Amino acid sequence: MPALNRTHDPALTSWLASAQAPGCDFPIQNLPFGVFRRSGEGADADGDDEDSDPSQAGFRGGVAIGDQIVDLAAAAAVLDDEASDAAWACAGPTLNRFMALGPAAWSALRAGLSAALATGSEHEEALRRCLVPQSEAEMGLPATIGDYTDFYSSIDHATNIGRLFRPDNPLLPNYRWIPIGYHGRSSSIAVSPESFPRPRGQQRPGEDGVPGFGPSTRMDYELELGIFVGPGNERGRPIPLDRAEDHVFGLCLLNDWSARDLQAWEYQPLGPFLGKSFATTVSPWIVTMEALAPYRRPFTRPEGDPQPLPYLDSEQNRAEGGIDVCLEAWLHTRAQRDDDLPPSRLSRGSYRHAYWTAAQLVTHHAVNGCNLRPGDLLATGTLSGPKPGMQGALIEITRGGKDPIDLPNGESRSFLEDGDTVTLRAWCEAEGAARIGFGQATGTVLPALPLG
Ligand code: MN
């Protein structure tokens, strides 16, 4: 796991004033990676771009600082040696090549950028010319995501959901032994902000025994973190737990939109399918594992629970496998927006309550010889916590729709309605460390499209 170094020093400041703005998600201690282009750049890009997909034209790697983006291809000419080499690897329309380089290259670029952005740096003038205002940029999907796997790391979520279906026996016996997951769909992952039509599908039969069919009436969100894979593993070769984080580039926010009615009818016996595969929203900025070093927490199991099997257990994972990432979900309905009313907070929790660590997810995923590849995306599963107000999905908050939530403007919600916007936010704070943020993942549910 990355060690603390001078890039984490809470006293470090940047010559860019906006990096020190109160509540800014992107101070110099953060330096998250994404891909961007100047707004409108795609439209007038010339046709001889080697990337054949015109929708990707002009995208390139960047790092967020304050209200600006460092254009990494431009900064490569300013930075020295290893940092410059690493910055060149970010020049393309996705970060896969950079992700594949591994922790030494990631760390060299972080150290170089931190020094060049710091107050008093001799590179200030040259680096200022590499900045693009975030307000003039459009963000892209940071990687070509080959495969996407969603886990079920939160025991509180698993218990709350299980209770709806099996009140006497909410948690299945495998939960405390094995990280549960399913293979998701990468084609429908999009970067925030986005919108998508409400999915249609089959719903559980009523009295007549015939399934319903139509737009989902139980649309939900899931508050999760995404885990971007760095260097892959050779097929057949497992990843030991204490090497697992060498294969993790960083974390982002992830909303695993879920149609609960479609899910309830289709999920047995092979798990989630069309109830999940229509849309997944990720935040544009990836916070690296090195940036997260100050917020590590011990990973503990409640007394009386089984300890993980040896391949999922290590001293290092127990000492600092957890990460205290504060998480929030917000709802902004169309009526609230039309009346200039603020959004309503649906939950506030933390990743530190997870029952499985990111390293355990990676190791478990590869233990059978499955090969992970650079840019693959794992997700934690809905991150709920042990107390009321910490539930990361409407199905938990409203107990399957039975207890609708009342909003201050008189509206109520059991599940999401057309025009509803859900925004996920996250940040880290710790004694003796700066506050860093993840930005946000925002998505809006649109009316279902006609079938024909
Ligand atoms: Mn999920």
Tab-separated table of C-alpha atoms and ligand atoms in Angstrom:
chain	number	residue	atom	x	y	z
A	1	MET	CA	0.000	0.000	0.000
A	2	PRO	CA	1.378	3.451	-0.871
A	3	ALA	CA	3.327	5.171	1.919
A	4	LEU	CA	2.841	8.726	3.132
A	5	ASN	CA	5.243	11.209	1.533
A	6	ARG	CA	5.608	14.924	0.952
A	7	THR	CA	2.730	14.994	-1.569
A	8	HIS	CA	0.346	14.340	1.384
A	9	ASP	CA	1.683	17.170	3.596
A	10	PRO	CA	-1.431	19.130	4.682
A	11	ALA	CA	0.658	22.323	4.798
A	12	LEU	CA	1.489	22.065	1.073
A	13	THR	CA	-0.122	24.818	-1.031
A	14	SER	CA	-0.288	25.514	-4.769
A	15	TRP	CA	0.467	28.723	-6.669
A	16	LEU	CA	-3.020	28.183	-8.126
A	17	ALA	CA	-5.251	30.007	-5.620
A	18	SER	CA	-8.411	28.004	-6.383
A	19	ALA	CA	-6.692	24.853	-5.054
A	20	GLN	CA	-6.888	26.403	-1.573
A	21	ALA	CA	-10.568	27.465	-1.839
A	22	PRO	CA	-12.527	26.243	1.191
A	23	GLY	CA	-14.328	22.969	0.440
A	24	CYS	CA	-12.482	22.498	-2.885
A	25	ASP	CA	-12.409	18.791	-3.805
A	26	PHE	CA	-9.117	19.131	-5.651
A	27	PRO	CA	-6.359	20.604	-3.453
A	28	ILE	CA	-2.729	19.822	-4.297
A	29	GLN	CA	-2.853	16.736	-2.035
A	30	ASN	CA	-5.462	15.065	-4.301
A	31	LEU	CA	-4.383	15.221	-7.994
A	32	PRO	CA	-7.030	12.828	-9.445
A	33	PHE	CA	-6.858	11.628	-13.072
A	34	GLY	CA	-9.465	11.856	-15.815
A	35	VAL	CA	-9.822	12.472	-19.554
A	36	PHE	CA	-11.145	15.734	-20.948
A	37	ARG	CA	-11.374	17.922	-24.003
A	38	ARG	CA	-12.215	21.583	-24.441
A	39	SER	CA	-15.990	21.926	-24.865
A	40	GLY	CA	-16.851	21.750	-28.553
A	41	GLU	CA	-13.451	20.331	-29.478
A	42	GLY	CA	-14.924	17.030	-30.727
A	43	ALA	CA	-17.055	18.724	-33.391
A	44	ASP	CA	-14.251	20.489	-35.265
A	45	ALA	CA	-11.509	17.890	-34.827
A	46	ASP	CA	-10.018	16.951	-38.205
A	47	GLY	CA	-10.917	13.603	-39.730
A	48	ASP	CA	-7.409	12.154	-39.906
A	49	ASP	CA	-7.247	11.522	-36.169
A	50	GLU	CA	-5.881	8.007	-35.668
A	51	ASP	CA	-8.759	7.298	-33.312
A	52	SER	CA	-11.564	6.253	-35.635
A	53	ASP	CA	-14.405	7.013	-33.206
A	54	PRO	CA	-15.295	10.694	-33.782
A	55	SER	CA	-17.139	10.846	-30.458
A	56	GLN	CA	-13.754	10.330	-28.761
A	57	ALA	CA	-11.870	12.975	-30.771
A	58	GLY	CA	-9.774	15.365	-28.747
A	59	PHE	CA	-10.019	13.559	-25.408
A	60	ARG	CA	-6.743	13.342	-23.470
A	61	GLY	CA	-5.525	12.749	-19.940
A	62	GLY	CA	-5.657	15.434	-17.299
A	63	VAL	CA	-5.267	15.989	-13.569
A	64	ALA	CA	-7.645	18.169	-11.565
A	65	ILE	CA	-6.208	20.983	-9.451
A	66	GLY	CA	-8.514	23.606	-7.938
A	67	ASP	CA	-10.911	24.723	-10.693
A	68	GLN	CA	-8.438	23.811	-13.473
A	69	ILE	CA	-7.191	20.736	-15.354
A	70	VAL	CA	-3.508	20.095	-16.060
A	71	ASP	CA	-3.274	18.913	-19.680
A	72	LEU	CA	-0.814	16.033	-19.193
A	73	ALA	CA	0.414	15.819	-22.791
A	74	ALA	CA	1.353	19.508	-22.559
A	75	ALA	CA	2.815	19.099	-19.062
A	76	ALA	CA	5.047	16.235	-20.250
A	77	ALA	CA	7.292	18.844	-21.861
A	78	VAL	CA	7.598	20.687	-18.548
A	79	LEU	CA	8.111	17.764	-16.156
A	80	ASP	CA	11.370	15.867	-15.662
A	81	ASP	CA	12.430	12.297	-16.454
A	82	GLU	CA	10.106	9.625	-15.071
A	83	ALA	CA	7.272	12.087	-14.439
A	84	SER	CA	7.501	13.248	-18.058
A	85	ASP	CA	7.504	9.665	-19.395
A	86	ALA	CA	4.445	8.863	-17.270
A	87	ALA	CA	2.652	12.034	-18.431
A	88	TRP	CA	3.183	11.008	-22.092
A	89	ALA	CA	1.355	7.756	-21.329
A	90	CYS	CA	-1.717	9.906	-20.528
A	91	ALA	CA	-1.730	11.694	-23.892
A	92	GLY	CA	-4.262	9.367	-25.569
A	93	PRO	CA	-8.079	9.403	-25.332
A	94	THR	CA	-8.102	6.910	-22.413
A	95	LEU	CA	-5.864	6.236	-19.431
A	96	ASN	CA	-5.479	2.468	-20.049
A	97	ARG	CA	-1.824	2.779	-21.072
A	98	PHE	CA	-0.975	4.801	-17.964
A	99	MET	CA	-2.968	2.435	-15.727
A	100	ALA	CA	-0.938	-0.491	-17.097
A	101	LEU	CA	2.374	1.116	-16.032
A	102	GLY	CA	1.847	0.449	-12.323
A	103	PRO	CA	2.526	2.191	-9.002
A	104	ALA	CA	6.112	3.393	-9.656
A	105	ALA	CA	5.052	5.404	-12.732
A	106	TRP	CA	1.848	6.677	-11.062
A	107	SER	CA	3.859	7.801	-8.061
A	108	ALA	CA	6.566	9.478	-10.165
A	109	LEU	CA	3.957	11.547	-12.014
A	110	ARG	CA	2.180	12.471	-8.781
A	111	ALA	CA	5.479	13.590	-7.188
A	112	GLY	CA	6.463	15.587	-10.286
A	113	LEU	CA	3.081	17.319	-10.569
A	114	SER	CA	2.964	18.019	-6.839
A	115	ALA	CA	6.372	19.716	-6.951
A	116	ALA	CA	5.565	21.681	-10.128
A	117	LEU	CA	2.191	22.875	-8.791
A	118	ALA	CA	3.548	23.792	-5.334
A	119	THR	CA	3.943	27.382	-4.244
A	120	GLY	CA	7.394	28.627	-5.243
A	121	SER	CA	7.922	26.074	-8.046
A	122	GLU	CA	10.230	27.172	-10.860
A	123	HIS	CA	7.797	25.472	-13.275
A	124	GLU	CA	4.855	27.772	-12.414
A	125	GLU	CA	5.014	29.880	-15.556
A	126	ALA	CA	5.404	26.913	-17.937
A	127	LEU	CA	2.734	24.850	-16.182
A	128	ARG	CA	0.221	27.717	-16.195
A	129	ARG	CA	0.184	27.355	-19.985
A	130	CYS	CA	-0.899	23.706	-19.568
A	131	LEU	CA	-4.074	24.570	-17.621
A	132	VAL	CA	-7.607	24.299	-18.978
A	133	PRO	CA	-10.494	25.648	-16.851
A	134	GLN	CA	-12.829	22.859	-15.736
A	135	SER	CA	-15.737	25.135	-16.704
A	136	GLU	CA	-14.534	25.017	-20.357
A	137	ALA	CA	-13.979	21.250	-20.449
A	138	GLU	CA	-16.060	18.199	-21.228
A	139	MET	CA	-15.077	15.033	-19.350
A	140	GLY	CA	-14.871	11.589	-20.970
A	141	LEU	CA	-14.965	8.012	-19.717
A	142	PRO	CA	-11.459	7.676	-18.222
A	143	ALA	CA	-10.724	4.192	-19.573
A	144	THR	CA	-11.846	1.687	-22.142
A	145	ILE	CA	-13.518	-0.688	-19.706
A	146	GLY	CA	-13.101	-4.248	-20.939
A	147	ASP	CA	-14.919	-5.942	-18.092
A	148	TYR	CA	-17.037	-4.729	-15.213
A	149	THR	CA	-17.735	-6.716	-12.027
A	150	ASP	CA	-20.028	-5.508	-9.254
A	151	PHE	CA	-19.533	-6.861	-5.746
A	152	TYR	CA	-21.658	-6.829	-2.581
A	153	SER	CA	-19.139	-5.561	0.022
A	154	SER	CA	-21.526	-4.004	2.528
A	155	ILE	CA	-22.907	-6.446	5.089
A	156	ASP	CA	-25.439	-3.794	6.143
A	157	HIS	CA	-26.755	-3.565	2.561
A	158	ALA	CA	-26.811	-7.351	2.186
A	159	THR	CA	-28.687	-7.675	5.492
A	160	ASN	CA	-31.188	-4.893	4.736
A	161	ILE	CA	-31.974	-6.369	1.309
A	162	GLY	CA	-32.063	-9.927	2.659
A	163	ARG	CA	-34.526	-8.884	5.362
A	164	LEU	CA	-37.022	-7.735	2.710
A	165	PHE	CA	-37.066	-11.225	1.191
A	166	ARG	CA	-36.240	-13.431	4.209
A	167	PRO	CA	-37.161	-11.617	7.462
A	168	ASP	CA	-36.044	-14.550	9.649
A	169	ASN	CA	-32.802	-15.287	7.792
A	170	PRO	CA	-31.603	-12.096	6.080
A	171	LEU	CA	-27.963	-13.026	5.468
A	172	LEU	CA	-27.173	-16.136	3.428
A	173	PRO	CA	-24.504	-18.440	4.931
A	174	ASN	CA	-21.876	-17.770	2.226
A	175	TYR	CA	-21.814	-13.992	2.827
A	176	ARG	CA	-19.259	-13.947	5.648
A	177	TRP	CA	-16.878	-16.277	3.775
A	178	ILE	CA	-16.813	-15.219	0.139
A	179	PRO	CA	-16.990	-11.832	-1.619
A	180	ILE	CA	-20.239	-12.061	-3.617
A	181	GLY	CA	-20.246	-10.504	-7.086
A	182	TYR	CA	-21.727	-10.672	-10.579
A	183	HIS	CA	-20.435	-9.787	-14.013
A	184	GLY	CA	-21.962	-6.507	-15.145
A	185	ARG	CA	-22.139	-4.829	-18.511
A	186	SER	CA	-19.393	-2.375	-19.536
A	187	SER	CA	-21.076	-1.026	-22.702
A	188	SER	CA	-23.630	1.001	-20.722
A	189	ILE	CA	-21.163	2.632	-18.323
A	190	ALA	CA	-21.107	6.396	-18.910
A	191	VAL	CA	-19.396	9.356	-17.320
A	192	SER	CA	-21.231	11.909	-15.207
A	193	PRO	CA	-23.284	13.986	-15.896
A	194	GLU	CA	-25.576	11.765	-17.946
A	195	SER	CA	-29.209	10.883	-18.498
A	196	PHE	CA	-30.863	7.737	-19.803
A	197	PRO	CA	-34.378	6.502	-20.552
A	198	ARG	CA	-36.198	4.460	-17.934
A	199	PRO	CA	-35.740	0.783	-18.806
A	200	ARG	CA	-38.561	-1.492	-19.867
A	201	GLY	CA	-38.857	-5.135	-19.021
A	202	GLN	CA	-40.725	-8.038	-17.498
A	203	GLN	CA	-42.132	-7.825	-14.015
A	204	ARG	CA	-43.313	-10.464	-11.582
A	205	PRO	CA	-46.629	-12.107	-12.512
A	206	GLY	CA	-49.764	-11.117	-10.643
A	207	GLU	CA	-52.835	-13.281	-9.964
A	208	ASP	CA	-53.149	-14.436	-13.582
A	209	GLY	CA	-49.629	-15.891	-13.601
A	210	VAL	CA	-48.554	-13.820	-16.623
A	211	PRO	CA	-45.544	-11.474	-16.173
A	212	GLY	CA	-46.138	-7.757	-16.510
A	213	PHE	CA	-44.245	-5.833	-19.147
A	214	GLY	CA	-43.502	-2.125	-19.437
A	215	PRO	CA	-41.392	0.719	-18.073
A	216	SER	CA	-39.908	-0.123	-14.677
A	217	THR	CA	-41.984	1.234	-11.786
A	218	ARG	CA	-39.301	0.586	-9.162
A	219	MET	CA	-36.268	2.555	-10.407
A	220	ASP	CA	-33.496	2.854	-7.862
A	221	TYR	CA	-29.907	4.035	-7.524
A	222	GLU	CA	-27.000	2.363	-5.706
A	223	LEU	CA	-24.305	4.417	-3.967
A	224	GLU	CA	-21.009	2.658	-4.720
A	225	LEU	CA	-17.327	3.197	-5.342
A	226	GLY	CA	-15.674	2.037	-8.570
A	227	ILE	CA	-12.211	0.446	-8.448
A	228	PHE	CA	-10.127	0.877	-11.634
A	229	VAL	CA	-7.668	-1.955	-12.271
A	230	GLY	CA	-4.062	-0.985	-13.079
A	231	PRO	CA	-1.647	-3.646	-14.338
A	232	GLY	CA	-3.424	-6.925	-15.078
A	233	ASN	CA	-2.445	-10.471	-14.163
A	234	GLU	CA	-1.525	-13.236	-16.554
A	235	ARG	CA	-4.377	-15.714	-17.060
A	236	GLY	CA	-3.963	-18.580	-14.603
A	237	ARG	CA	-1.831	-16.578	-12.150
A	238	PRO	CA	-3.551	-15.443	-8.931
A	239	ILE	CA	-2.784	-12.152	-7.152
A	240	PRO	CA	-1.604	-12.509	-3.526
A	241	LEU	CA	-3.490	-10.260	-1.094
A	242	ASP	CA	-0.486	-8.135	-0.163
A	243	ARG	CA	0.203	-7.427	-3.862
A	244	ALA	CA	-3.436	-6.710	-4.724
A	245	GLU	CA	-3.221	-2.927	-4.426
A	246	ASP	CA	-0.336	-2.841	-6.917
A	247	HIS	CA	-3.126	-3.745	-9.363
A	248	VAL	CA	-5.478	-0.933	-8.250
A	249	PHE	CA	-5.118	2.449	-9.954
A	250	GLY	CA	-7.717	4.302	-7.909
A	251	LEU	CA	-11.326	4.850	-6.916
A	252	CYS	CA	-14.247	6.816	-8.363
A	253	LEU	CA	-17.926	7.262	-7.520
A	254	LEU	CA	-20.275	4.797	-9.177
A	255	ASN	CA	-24.077	4.664	-9.406
A	256	ASP	CA	-25.332	1.183	-10.252
A	257	TRP	CA	-28.834	2.184	-11.400
A	258	SER	CA	-31.227	-0.686	-10.665
A	259	ALA	CA	-34.753	-1.532	-11.835
A	260	ARG	CA	-35.943	-3.465	-8.784
A	261	ASP	CA	-39.062	-4.887	-10.421
A	262	LEU	CA	-37.082	-6.276	-13.370
A	263	GLN	CA	-34.416	-7.558	-10.971
A	264	ALA	CA	-36.896	-9.315	-8.652
A	265	TRP	CA	-38.419	-11.409	-11.486
A	266	GLU	CA	-35.237	-12.284	-13.393
A	267	TYR	CA	-32.540	-12.770	-10.734
A	268	GLN	CA	-33.065	-16.439	-9.877
A	269	PRO	CA	-31.098	-18.581	-10.494
A	270	LEU	CA	-28.286	-16.699	-12.297
A	271	GLY	CA	-28.295	-13.238	-10.700
A	272	PRO	CA	-28.744	-9.657	-11.939
A	273	PHE	CA	-29.194	-9.115	-15.698
A	274	LEU	CA	-31.457	-6.537	-17.416
A	275	GLY	CA	-32.393	-4.937	-14.099
A	276	LYS	CA	-28.842	-3.519	-14.011
A	277	SER	CA	-27.353	-3.500	-17.508
A	278	PHE	CA	-29.122	-0.427	-18.949
A	279	ALA	CA	-26.977	2.256	-17.232
A	280	THR	CA	-24.094	2.754	-14.798
A	281	THR	CA	-22.729	6.236	-14.035
A	282	VAL	CA	-19.137	6.915	-12.949
A	283	SER	CA	-17.590	10.177	-11.759
A	284	PRO	CA	-15.015	11.629	-14.189
A	285	TRP	CA	-12.100	11.867	-11.720
A	286	ILE	CA	-10.214	8.836	-10.366
A	287	VAL	CA	-8.646	9.399	-6.948
A	288	THR	CA	-5.446	7.342	-6.821
A	289	MET	CA	-4.652	4.850	-4.069
A	290	GLU	CA	-1.615	6.975	-3.215
A	291	ALA	CA	-3.826	10.044	-2.638
A	292	LEU	CA	-5.984	7.896	-0.321
A	293	ALA	CA	-3.040	6.830	1.891
A	294	PRO	CA	-3.794	9.262	4.780
A	295	TYR	CA	-7.339	7.947	5.196
A	296	ARG	CA	-6.606	4.252	5.682
A	297	ARG	CA	-8.314	2.441	8.573
A	298	PRO	CA	-7.896	-0.927	10.198
A	299	PHE	CA	-10.065	-3.634	8.686
A	300	THR	CA	-11.881	-5.466	11.450
A	301	ARG	CA	-14.636	-8.016	11.694
A	302	PRO	CA	-17.341	-7.938	14.369
A	303	GLU	CA	-16.645	-10.229	17.317
A	304	GLY	CA	-17.899	-13.752	16.668
A	305	ASP	CA	-17.733	-13.440	12.859
A	306	PRO	CA	-15.415	-15.838	11.029
A	307	GLN	CA	-12.059	-14.388	9.979
A	308	PRO	CA	-11.438	-14.495	6.211
A	309	LEU	CA	-9.810	-17.641	4.792
A	310	PRO	CA	-5.985	-17.389	4.664
A	311	TYR	CA	-5.859	-16.248	0.995
A	312	LEU	CA	-8.081	-13.259	1.922
A	313	ASP	CA	-6.286	-12.429	5.177
A	314	SER	CA	-3.019	-10.667	5.977
A	315	GLU	CA	-1.532	-8.493	8.680
A	316	GLN	CA	-1.354	-5.569	6.255
A	317	ASN	CA	-5.004	-5.937	5.249
A	318	ARG	CA	-6.043	-6.023	8.909
A	319	ALA	CA	-3.873	-3.026	9.771
A	320	GLU	CA	-4.954	-0.705	6.947
A	321	GLY	CA	-7.282	-2.460	4.502
A	322	GLY	CA	-10.164	-0.066	5.204
A	323	ILE	CA	-10.515	3.450	3.770
A	324	ASP	CA	-12.597	6.180	5.376
A	325	VAL	CA	-14.342	7.673	2.347
A	326	CYS	CA	-17.412	9.717	3.386
A	327	LEU	CA	-20.292	9.113	0.975
A	328	GLU	CA	-23.503	10.982	0.269
A	329	ALA	CA	-26.455	10.581	-2.089
A	330	TRP	CA	-28.689	13.518	-3.047
A	331	LEU	CA	-32.022	13.660	-4.894
A	332	HIS	CA	-33.069	16.662	-6.994
A	333	THR	CA	-36.562	16.206	-8.405
A	334	ARG	CA	-37.826	18.021	-11.478
A	335	ALA	CA	-40.250	20.008	-9.291
A	336	GLN	CA	-37.433	21.018	-6.938
A	337	ARG	CA	-35.351	22.193	-9.888
A	338	ASP	CA	-38.281	24.042	-11.502
A	339	ASP	CA	-38.961	25.869	-8.211
A	340	ASP	CA	-35.259	26.623	-7.542
A	341	LEU	CA	-35.358	24.453	-4.428
A	342	PRO	CA	-32.211	22.714	-3.161
A	343	PRO	CA	-31.701	18.947	-3.537
A	344	SER	CA	-32.527	16.613	-0.628
A	345	ARG	CA	-29.906	14.404	0.987
A	346	LEU	CA	-30.893	10.735	0.984
A	347	SER	CA	-27.967	9.250	2.934
A	348	ARG	CA	-24.545	9.794	4.439
A	349	GLY	CA	-22.183	6.897	5.183
A	350	SER	CA	-18.597	5.736	4.761
A	351	TYR	CA	-16.672	3.085	2.870
A	352	ARG	CA	-15.027	2.145	6.183
A	353	HIS	CA	-18.071	0.000	7.071
A	354	ALA	CA	-17.438	-2.414	4.168
A	355	TYR	CA	-17.173	-6.105	5.041
A	356	TRP	CA	-14.592	-6.771	2.305
A	357	THR	CA	-11.652	-4.532	1.345
A	358	ALA	CA	-10.706	-3.472	-2.186
A	359	ALA	CA	-7.625	-5.725	-1.969
A	360	GLN	CA	-9.772	-8.725	-1.024
A	361	LEU	CA	-12.058	-8.101	-4.017
A	362	VAL	CA	-9.080	-8.063	-6.400
A	363	THR	CA	-7.473	-11.167	-4.905
A	364	HIS	CA	-10.744	-13.084	-4.844
A	365	HIS	CA	-11.519	-12.093	-8.447
A	366	ALA	CA	-8.199	-13.544	-9.666
A	367	VAL	CA	-7.885	-16.546	-7.327
A	368	ASN	CA	-9.357	-18.938	-9.906
A	369	GLY	CA	-6.913	-17.721	-12.553
A	370	CYS	CA	-9.226	-15.107	-14.060
A	371	ASN	CA	-7.130	-12.395	-15.704
A	372	LEU	CA	-7.870	-8.761	-14.877
A	373	ARG	CA	-6.834	-6.179	-17.451
A	374	PRO	CA	-5.817	-2.503	-17.232
A	375	GLY	CA	-8.940	-0.341	-17.168
A	376	ASP	CA	-11.235	-3.103	-15.924
A	377	LEU	CA	-13.739	-1.788	-13.434
A	378	LEU	CA	-14.758	-3.423	-10.169
A	379	ALA	CA	-17.433	-1.891	-7.987
A	380	THR	CA	-17.874	-2.252	-4.261
A	381	GLY	CA	-21.621	-2.840	-4.296
A	382	THR	CA	-24.050	-0.539	-2.493
A	383	LEU	CA	-22.278	1.002	0.487
A	384	SER	CA	-24.692	1.172	3.396
A	385	GLY	CA	-23.774	1.559	7.045
A	386	PRO	CA	-24.966	0.214	10.380
A	387	LYS	CA	-27.156	3.197	11.342
A	388	PRO	CA	-30.346	4.803	9.992
A	389	GLY	CA	-29.525	7.448	7.399
A	390	MET	CA	-26.618	5.387	6.046
A	391	GLN	CA	-28.534	3.267	3.516
A	392	GLY	CA	-27.188	3.610	-0.025
A	393	ALA	CA	-30.329	2.761	-2.057
A	394	LEU	CA	-34.036	3.651	-2.017
A	395	ILE	CA	-35.092	0.005	-1.647
A	396	GLU	CA	-33.425	0.059	1.787
A	397	ILE	CA	-34.502	3.574	2.790
A	398	THR	CA	-38.173	2.955	1.906
A	399	ARG	CA	-38.109	-0.745	2.942
A	400	GLY	CA	-39.000	-2.007	-0.490
A	401	GLY	CA	-41.286	0.960	-1.215
A	402	LYS	CA	-43.473	0.463	1.888
A	403	ASP	CA	-42.252	3.635	3.704
A	404	PRO	CA	-42.027	6.439	1.131
A	405	ILE	CA	-39.781	9.374	2.004
A	406	ASP	CA	-41.335	12.824	2.301
A	407	LEU	CA	-39.485	15.708	0.676
A	408	PRO	CA	-39.664	19.270	2.098
A	409	ASN	CA	-41.691	20.533	-0.903
A	410	GLY	CA	-44.525	18.065	-0.274
A	411	GLU	CA	-43.408	15.458	-2.816
A	412	SER	CA	-42.757	11.891	-1.721
A	413	ARG	CA	-40.768	9.025	-3.235
A	414	SER	CA	-40.840	5.259	-2.952
A	415	PHE	CA	-38.680	4.918	-6.066
A	416	LEU	CA	-37.345	7.355	-8.685
A	417	GLU	CA	-39.680	9.218	-11.025
A	418	ASP	CA	-38.974	10.601	-14.496
A	419	GLY	CA	-36.929	13.786	-14.250
A	420	ASP	CA	-35.320	12.810	-10.927
A	421	THR	CA	-31.599	13.543	-10.706
A	422	VAL	CA	-29.422	11.569	-8.276
A	423	THR	CA	-25.998	12.938	-7.340
A	424	LEU	CA	-23.356	10.986	-5.431
A	425	ARG	CA	-20.564	12.787	-3.593
A	426	ALA	CA	-17.557	11.596	-1.605
A	427	TRP	CA	-14.626	13.051	0.283
A	428	CYS	CA	-11.920	12.076	2.770
A	429	GLU	CA	-10.876	13.829	5.944
A	430	ALA	CA	-8.444	12.755	8.648
A	431	GLU	CA	-6.466	14.223	11.517
A	432	GLY	CA	-3.218	15.649	10.169
A	433	ALA	CA	-4.292	15.405	6.512
A	434	ALA	CA	-5.899	17.667	3.928
A	435	ARG	CA	-9.528	17.192	2.883
A	436	ILE	CA	-9.772	15.717	-0.624
A	437	GLY	CA	-12.922	15.087	-2.663
A	438	PHE	CA	-14.126	12.869	-5.490
A	439	GLY	CA	-16.258	15.444	-7.328
A	440	GLN	CA	-19.618	13.951	-8.170
A	441	ALA	CA	-21.521	11.349	-10.169
A	442	THR	CA	-24.835	12.710	-11.438
A	443	GLY	CA	-27.512	11.078	-13.517
A	444	THR	CA	-31.111	11.811	-14.518
A	445	VAL	CA	-33.886	9.331	-15.268
A	446	LEU	CA	-35.766	10.236	-18.478
A	447	PRO	CA	-39.139	8.829	-19.604
A	448	ALA	CA	-39.013	5.381	-21.226
A	449	LEU	CA	-38.666	5.418	-25.026
A	450	PRO	CA	-41.441	3.900	-27.143
A	451	LEU	CA	-40.862	0.248	-28.064
A	452	GLY	CA	-41.021	0.563	-31.828
B	1	MN	MN	-24.678	-2.756	-7.273
